[in-house]
Amino acid sequence: MRIMALDIGETRVGVAVCDPGERVASPVCVLPAAEVLSCSKPFRRLLEDWEPELLLCGLPYTLAGQEGPQAARIRAAADAVTKACGIPHEFADERLSSQEAKRSLREKGLGEREMRGKIDMIAASLFLQAWLDARR
């Protein structure tokens, strides 16, 4: 089954997918949040290209394991995307995924400006990979 991960932010949404065998997660792109939430043409094209059967949305938890302050907004956004595109969703713990993505990009020599468009899709691939690994 192909799974598409969405790292839903206020401005951008990072997108990652896994292979049909559910072994490897790969970053795909970053889209404006408004395009994803309204299921506009660029997002629909992504859905057509990758044909996911499930959307895995990152849910921010605190270090104490409770849902963070943005969780209600993420839950509402995920519901809206599912309603607009008809693909069911689940949630995954995205705690520290953005920090890990930044660390990874810094190690590759990228500066803050160069990282801006990449962090969200890398974070999506990280929490998707962790979710896949936990299911095995």
PDB file of C-alpha atoms in Angstrom:
ATOM      1  CA  MET A   1       0.000   0.000   0.000  1.00  0.00           C
ATOM      2  CA  ARG A   2       1.317   3.443  -0.866  1.00  0.00           C
ATOM      3  CA  ILE A   3       1.160   5.919   2.008  1.00  0.00           C
ATOM      4  CA  MET A   4       1.581   9.676   1.665  1.00  0.00           C
ATOM      5  CA  ALA A   5       2.792  11.603   4.692  1.00  0.00           C
ATOM      6  CA  LEU A   6       1.771  15.214   5.242  1.00  0.00           C
ATOM      7  CA  ASP A   7       3.670  17.503   7.597  1.00  0.00           C
ATOM      8  CA  ILE A   8       0.950  20.134   7.903  1.00  0.00           C
ATOM      9  CA  GLY A   9       2.182  23.576   8.855  1.00  0.00           C
ATOM     10  CA  GLU A  10       0.426  26.915   8.880  1.00  0.00           C
ATOM     11  CA  THR A  11       2.216  28.057   5.716  1.00  0.00           C
ATOM     12  CA  ARG A  12       3.568  24.927   4.034  1.00  0.00           C
ATOM     13  CA  VAL A  13       2.877  21.204   3.899  1.00  0.00           C
ATOM     14  CA  GLY A  14       5.751  18.784   3.472  1.00  0.00           C
ATOM     15  CA  VAL A  15       4.918  15.694   1.437  1.00  0.00           C
ATOM     16  CA  ALA A  16       6.622  12.304   1.498  1.00  0.00           C
ATOM     17  CA  VAL A  17       5.630   8.873   0.197  1.00  0.00           C
ATOM     18  CA  CYS A  18       6.630   5.295   0.761  1.00  0.00           C
ATOM     19  CA  ASP A  19       7.140   2.544  -1.771  1.00  0.00           C
ATOM     20  CA  PRO A  20       4.229   0.118  -2.307  1.00  0.00           C
ATOM     21  CA  GLY A  21       6.034  -2.452  -0.138  1.00  0.00           C
ATOM     22  CA  GLU A  22       5.967   0.008   2.795  1.00  0.00           C
ATOM     23  CA  ARG A  23       9.706  -0.222   3.397  1.00  0.00           C
ATOM     24  CA  VAL A  24      11.239   3.136   2.447  1.00  0.00           C
ATOM     25  CA  ALA A  25       9.947   6.687   2.876  1.00  0.00           C
ATOM     26  CA  SER A  26      11.103   9.382   0.469  1.00  0.00           C
ATOM     27  CA  PRO A  27      10.579  13.147   0.515  1.00  0.00           C
ATOM     28  CA  VAL A  28       8.581  14.453  -2.452  1.00  0.00           C
ATOM     29  CA  CYS A  29       7.897  18.185  -2.258  1.00  0.00           C
ATOM     30  CA  VAL A  30       6.551  21.100  -0.263  1.00  0.00           C
ATOM     31  CA  LEU A  31       3.266  22.764  -1.209  1.00  0.00           C
ATOM     32  CA  PRO A  32       1.534  25.862   0.125  1.00  0.00           C
ATOM     33  CA  ALA A  33      -0.828  24.815   2.923  1.00  0.00           C
ATOM     34  CA  ALA A  34      -3.794  26.504   1.223  1.00  0.00           C
ATOM     35  CA  GLU A  35      -3.343  24.305  -1.888  1.00  0.00           C
ATOM     36  CA  VAL A  36      -3.364  21.112   0.158  1.00  0.00           C
ATOM     37  CA  LEU A  37      -6.233  22.103   2.449  1.00  0.00           C
ATOM     38  CA  SER A  38      -8.438  23.054  -0.500  1.00  0.00           C
ATOM     39  CA  CYS A  39      -7.314  20.003  -2.515  1.00  0.00           C
ATOM     40  CA  SER A  40      -6.400  22.305  -5.394  1.00  0.00           C
ATOM     41  CA  LYS A  41      -4.993  21.186  -8.729  1.00  0.00           C
ATOM     42  CA  PRO A  42      -1.286  20.838  -7.718  1.00  0.00           C
ATOM     43  CA  PHE A  43      -2.225  18.633  -4.753  1.00  0.00           C
ATOM     44  CA  ARG A  44      -4.712  16.603  -6.799  1.00  0.00           C
ATOM     45  CA  ARG A  45      -1.975  16.054  -9.387  1.00  0.00           C
ATOM     46  CA  LEU A  46       0.287  14.697  -6.635  1.00  0.00           C
ATOM     47  CA  LEU A  47      -2.475  12.350  -5.510  1.00  0.00           C
ATOM     48  CA  GLU A  48      -2.978  11.162  -9.082  1.00  0.00           C
ATOM     49  CA  ASP A  49       0.756  10.616  -9.619  1.00  0.00           C
ATOM     50  CA  TRP A  50       1.389   8.698  -6.382  1.00  0.00           C
ATOM     51  CA  GLU A  51      -2.053   7.114  -5.816  1.00  0.00           C
ATOM     52  CA  PRO A  52      -1.841   6.878  -2.018  1.00  0.00           C
ATOM     53  CA  GLU A  53      -4.352   4.743  -0.153  1.00  0.00           C
ATOM     54  CA  LEU A  54      -3.701   6.455   3.174  1.00  0.00           C
ATOM     55  CA  LEU A  55      -2.597   9.921   4.291  1.00  0.00           C
ATOM     56  CA  LEU A  56      -0.365   9.893   7.354  1.00  0.00           C
ATOM     57  CA  CYS A  57      -0.501  13.277   9.058  1.00  0.00           C
ATOM     58  CA  GLY A  58       2.092  14.342  11.591  1.00  0.00           C
ATOM     59  CA  LEU A  59       0.591  15.229  14.964  1.00  0.00           C
ATOM     60  CA  PRO A  60       2.661  17.379  17.309  1.00  0.00           C
ATOM     61  CA  TYR A  61       3.122  15.861  20.741  1.00  0.00           C
ATOM     62  CA  THR A  62       4.961  17.416  23.661  1.00  0.00           C
ATOM     63  CA  LEU A  63       8.013  15.713  25.119  1.00  0.00           C
ATOM     64  CA  ALA A  64       5.687  14.488  27.883  1.00  0.00           C
ATOM     65  CA  GLY A  65       3.697  12.556  25.254  1.00  0.00           C
ATOM     66  CA  GLN A  66       0.601  14.751  25.249  1.00  0.00           C
ATOM     67  CA  GLU A  67      -0.865  16.442  22.202  1.00  0.00           C
ATOM     68  CA  GLY A  68       0.751  19.816  21.645  1.00  0.00           C
ATOM     69  CA  PRO A  69      -1.027  23.149  21.253  1.00  0.00           C
ATOM     70  CA  GLN A  70      -1.230  22.835  17.449  1.00  0.00           C
ATOM     71  CA  ALA A  71      -2.828  19.370  17.517  1.00  0.00           C
ATOM     72  CA  ALA A  72      -6.446  20.576  17.218  1.00  0.00           C
ATOM     73  CA  ARG A  73      -5.558  22.643  14.126  1.00  0.00           C
ATOM     74  CA  ILE A  74      -3.755  19.663  12.559  1.00  0.00           C
ATOM     75  CA  ARG A  75      -6.689  17.332  13.277  1.00  0.00           C
ATOM     76  CA  ALA A  76      -9.126  19.787  11.650  1.00  0.00           C
ATOM     77  CA  ALA A  77      -6.843  20.232   8.631  1.00  0.00           C
ATOM     78  CA  ALA A  78      -6.463  16.459   8.183  1.00  0.00           C
ATOM     79  CA  ASP A  79     -10.246  16.035   8.353  1.00  0.00           C
ATOM     80  CA  ALA A  80     -10.662  18.749   5.700  1.00  0.00           C
ATOM     81  CA  VAL A  81      -8.126  17.111   3.369  1.00  0.00           C
ATOM     82  CA  THR A  82      -9.755  13.696   3.766  1.00  0.00           C
ATOM     83  CA  LYS A  83     -13.191  15.168   3.100  1.00  0.00           C
ATOM     84  CA  ALA A  84     -11.951  17.024  -0.005  1.00  0.00           C
ATOM     85  CA  CYS A  85      -9.982  14.190  -1.584  1.00  0.00           C
ATOM     86  CA  GLY A  86     -11.668  11.065  -0.207  1.00  0.00           C
ATOM     87  CA  ILE A  87      -8.493   9.420   1.100  1.00  0.00           C
ATOM     88  CA  PRO A  88      -8.556   8.284   4.751  1.00  0.00           C
ATOM     89  CA  HIS A  89      -5.975   9.550   7.198  1.00  0.00           C
ATOM     90  CA  GLU A  90      -4.181   8.453  10.327  1.00  0.00           C
ATOM     91  CA  PHE A  91      -1.863  10.337  12.627  1.00  0.00           C
ATOM     92  CA  ALA A  92       1.770   9.760  13.532  1.00  0.00           C
ATOM     93  CA  ASP A  93       3.929  11.290  16.224  1.00  0.00           C
ATOM     94  CA  GLU A  94       5.980  14.003  14.546  1.00  0.00           C
ATOM     95  CA  ARG A  95       7.731  15.117  17.714  1.00  0.00           C
ATOM     96  CA  LEU A  96      11.263  16.341  16.936  1.00  0.00           C
ATOM     97  CA  SER A  97      10.994  15.485  13.213  1.00  0.00           C
ATOM     98  CA  SER A  98      11.603  19.089  12.129  1.00  0.00           C
ATOM     99  CA  GLN A  99      14.645  19.406  14.386  1.00  0.00           C
ATOM    100  CA  GLU A 100      16.044  16.153  13.008  1.00  0.00           C
ATOM    101  CA  ALA A 101      15.399  17.373   9.448  1.00  0.00           C
ATOM    102  CA  LYS A 102      17.250  20.638  10.174  1.00  0.00           C
ATOM    103  CA  ARG A 103      20.177  18.734  11.679  1.00  0.00           C
ATOM    104  CA  SER A 104      20.359  16.483   8.629  1.00  0.00           C
ATOM    105  CA  LEU A 105      20.306  19.437   6.205  1.00  0.00           C
ATOM    106  CA  ARG A 106      22.930  21.329   8.219  1.00  0.00           C
ATOM    107  CA  GLU A 107      25.196  18.287   8.003  1.00  0.00           C
ATOM    108  CA  LYS A 108      24.869  18.544   4.217  1.00  0.00           C
ATOM    109  CA  GLY A 109      26.071  22.133   4.397  1.00  0.00           C
ATOM    110  CA  LEU A 110      22.793  23.958   3.775  1.00  0.00           C
ATOM    111  CA  GLY A 111      22.159  27.359   5.333  1.00  0.00           C
ATOM    112  CA  GLU A 112      18.914  28.562   6.889  1.00  0.00           C
ATOM    113  CA  ARG A 113      17.625  30.099   3.655  1.00  0.00           C
ATOM    114  CA  GLU A 114      18.397  26.982   1.592  1.00  0.00           C
ATOM    115  CA  MET A 115      16.714  24.764   4.195  1.00  0.00           C
ATOM    116  CA  ARG A 116      13.455  26.698   4.308  1.00  0.00           C
ATOM    117  CA  GLY A 117      11.735  24.818   1.512  1.00  0.00           C
ATOM    118  CA  LYS A 118      13.126  21.402   2.367  1.00  0.00           C
ATOM    119  CA  ILE A 119      12.619  20.944   6.113  1.00  0.00           C
ATOM    120  CA  ASP A 120       8.923  20.059   5.897  1.00  0.00           C
ATOM    121  CA  MET A 121       9.292  17.313   3.296  1.00  0.00           C
ATOM    122  CA  ILE A 122      12.300  15.818   5.095  1.00  0.00           C
ATOM    123  CA  ALA A 123      10.342  15.889   8.379  1.00  0.00           C
ATOM    124  CA  ALA A 124       7.416  14.133   6.661  1.00  0.00           C
ATOM    125  CA  SER A 125       9.723  11.404   5.382  1.00  0.00           C
ATOM    126  CA  LEU A 126      11.248  10.975   8.861  1.00  0.00           C
ATOM    127  CA  PHE A 127       7.961  10.436  10.672  1.00  0.00           C
ATOM    128  CA  LEU A 128       6.662   8.252   7.835  1.00  0.00           C
ATOM    129  CA  GLN A 129       9.787   6.070   8.058  1.00  0.00           C
ATOM    130  CA  ALA A 130       9.444   5.799  11.844  1.00  0.00           C
ATOM    131  CA  TRP A 131       5.788   4.818  11.432  1.00  0.00           C
ATOM    132  CA  LEU A 132       6.644   2.204   8.814  1.00  0.00           C
ATOM    133  CA  ASP A 133       9.439   0.772  10.977  1.00  0.00           C
ATOM    134  CA  ALA A 134       7.126   0.540  14.007  1.00  0.00           C
ATOM    135  CA  ARG A 135       4.575  -1.451  11.975  1.00  0.00           C
ATOM    136  CA  ARG A 136       7.096  -4.107  10.969  1.00  0.00           C
TER     137      ARG A 136
END
